[in-house]
Amino acid sequence: FRFKDSLAEELQSADLVISHAGAGSCLETLEKGKPLIVVINDKLMDNHQLELARQLHRDGYVLYCNCSTLVETLQSMDLSALKPFPPGQPEKFASFLDKVFGLQ
């Protein structure tokens, strides 16, 4: 897709998602419980996508590669080794903010 307001429908029906390593794309896919291969763009400033992809991989949530190794990654992937991503806990963040701003 070049641009679409939401990929929720496509994510819901996907068996596997291959995406760039943007934080929003990664988190949205992982929160839907879909296996994810992130393809880093190592040409981006300070290579921040690589840092996120490596950490999510170390934690066992995603596979990652670059464009030149995507086919190899697809051929050797073991999606059963990926761990489910834990659900978010927005109430903890809201409570923290309440304390910081003296609302609690």
Short mmCIF file of C-alpha atoms in Angstrom, two decimals:
data_model
loop_
_atom_site.label_atom_id
_atom_site.label_comp_id
_atom_site.label_asym_id
_atom_site.label_seq_id
_atom_site.Cartn_x
_atom_site.Cartn_y
_atom_site.Cartn_z
CA PHE A 1 0.00 0.00 0.00
CA ARG A 2 1.26 3.46 -0.72
CA PHE A 3 -1.17 5.02 1.78
CA LYS A 4 -4.35 3.97 3.50
CA ASP A 5 -6.07 5.52 6.51
CA SER A 6 -6.26 2.19 8.32
CA LEU A 7 -4.96 -1.31 7.78
CA ALA A 8 -7.13 -2.80 10.54
CA GLU A 9 -9.22 -4.88 8.12
CA GLU A 10 -6.16 -6.24 6.31
CA LEU A 11 -4.37 -6.98 9.59
CA GLN A 12 -7.38 -8.87 10.91
CA SER A 13 -7.41 -11.24 7.93
CA ALA A 14 -3.62 -11.62 7.57
CA ASP A 15 -1.76 -14.84 8.36
CA LEU A 16 1.61 -13.06 8.20
CA VAL A 17 2.52 -9.38 8.04
CA ILE A 18 5.64 -8.05 6.34
CA SER A 19 6.17 -4.41 7.19
CA HIS A 20 8.73 -1.68 7.55
CA ALA A 21 10.03 -1.34 11.10
CA GLY A 22 8.08 1.76 12.07
CA ALA A 23 6.95 1.71 15.70
CA GLY A 24 3.27 2.25 14.87
CA SER A 25 3.21 -0.50 12.25
CA CYS A 26 5.00 -2.95 14.53
CA LEU A 27 2.84 -2.29 17.58
CA GLU A 28 -0.44 -2.33 15.68
CA THR A 29 0.43 -5.68 14.10
CA LEU A 30 1.71 -7.24 17.32
CA GLU A 31 -1.35 -6.07 19.27
CA LYS A 32 -3.50 -7.92 16.72
CA GLY A 33 -1.55 -11.09 17.49
CA LYS A 34 -0.19 -11.49 13.97
CA PRO A 35 3.26 -12.89 13.14
CA LEU A 36 5.47 -10.12 11.87
CA ILE A 37 8.56 -9.83 9.73
CA VAL A 38 9.98 -6.32 9.81
CA VAL A 39 12.11 -5.18 6.90
CA ILE A 40 14.43 -2.44 8.04
CA ASN A 41 15.33 0.56 5.97
CA ASP A 42 18.97 1.04 6.91
CA LYS A 43 19.15 4.22 4.85
CA LEU A 44 17.04 6.17 7.36
CA MET A 45 18.64 8.74 9.62
CA ASP A 46 20.44 7.11 12.58
CA ASN A 47 18.99 3.71 11.66
CA HIS A 48 16.30 3.82 14.38
CA GLN A 49 14.26 1.11 12.65
CA LEU A 50 17.12 -1.35 13.16
CA GLU A 51 17.20 -0.62 16.89
CA LEU A 52 13.48 -1.32 17.28
CA ALA A 53 13.59 -4.41 15.07
CA ARG A 54 16.56 -5.86 16.96
CA GLN A 55 14.94 -5.32 20.35
CA LEU A 56 11.61 -6.82 19.31
CA HIS A 57 13.53 -9.75 17.84
CA ARG A 58 15.63 -10.21 21.00
CA ASP A 59 12.40 -10.24 23.00
CA GLY A 60 11.08 -12.97 20.69
CA TYR A 61 8.19 -11.06 19.09
CA VAL A 62 9.31 -10.56 15.47
CA LEU A 63 11.67 -11.71 12.77
CA TYR A 64 13.62 -9.00 11.00
CA CYS A 65 15.70 -8.61 7.88
CA ASN A 66 16.55 -6.11 5.18
CA CYS A 67 15.40 -6.10 1.57
CA SER A 68 18.29 -8.24 0.40
CA THR A 69 17.65 -10.99 2.98
CA LEU A 70 13.83 -11.08 2.87
CA VAL A 71 13.61 -14.18 0.64
CA GLU A 72 16.09 -16.04 2.85
CA THR A 73 14.12 -15.02 5.95
CA LEU A 74 10.86 -16.27 4.42
CA GLN A 75 12.47 -19.58 3.47
CA SER A 76 13.96 -20.23 6.91
CA MET A 77 11.35 -18.65 9.21
CA ASP A 78 9.88 -20.54 12.15
CA LEU A 79 6.82 -18.55 13.17
CA SER A 80 6.08 -20.97 16.00
CA ALA A 81 9.14 -19.62 17.81
CA LEU A 82 7.59 -16.15 18.10
CA LYS A 83 6.08 -15.18 21.44
CA PRO A 84 2.71 -13.45 21.77
CA PHE A 85 3.04 -9.74 22.42
CA PRO A 86 1.72 -8.78 25.86
CA PRO A 87 -1.33 -6.54 25.97
CA GLY A 88 -0.84 -2.88 26.77
CA GLN A 89 -1.72 -1.44 30.15
CA PRO A 90 -2.81 2.13 29.42
CA GLU A 91 -4.33 2.47 32.89
CA LYS A 92 -0.82 2.36 34.40
CA PHE A 93 0.30 5.23 32.21
CA ALA A 94 -2.85 7.21 33.00
CA SER A 95 -2.27 6.67 36.73
CA PHE A 96 1.34 7.82 36.38
CA LEU A 97 0.23 11.00 34.60
CA ASP A 98 -2.41 11.64 37.26
CA LYS A 99 0.31 11.46 39.93
CA VAL A 100 2.70 13.70 37.99
CA PHE A 101 0.04 16.37 37.53
CA GLY A 102 -1.29 16.06 41.08
CA LEU A 103 -4.69 14.72 40.08
CA GLN A 104 -4.45 11.78 42.43
#
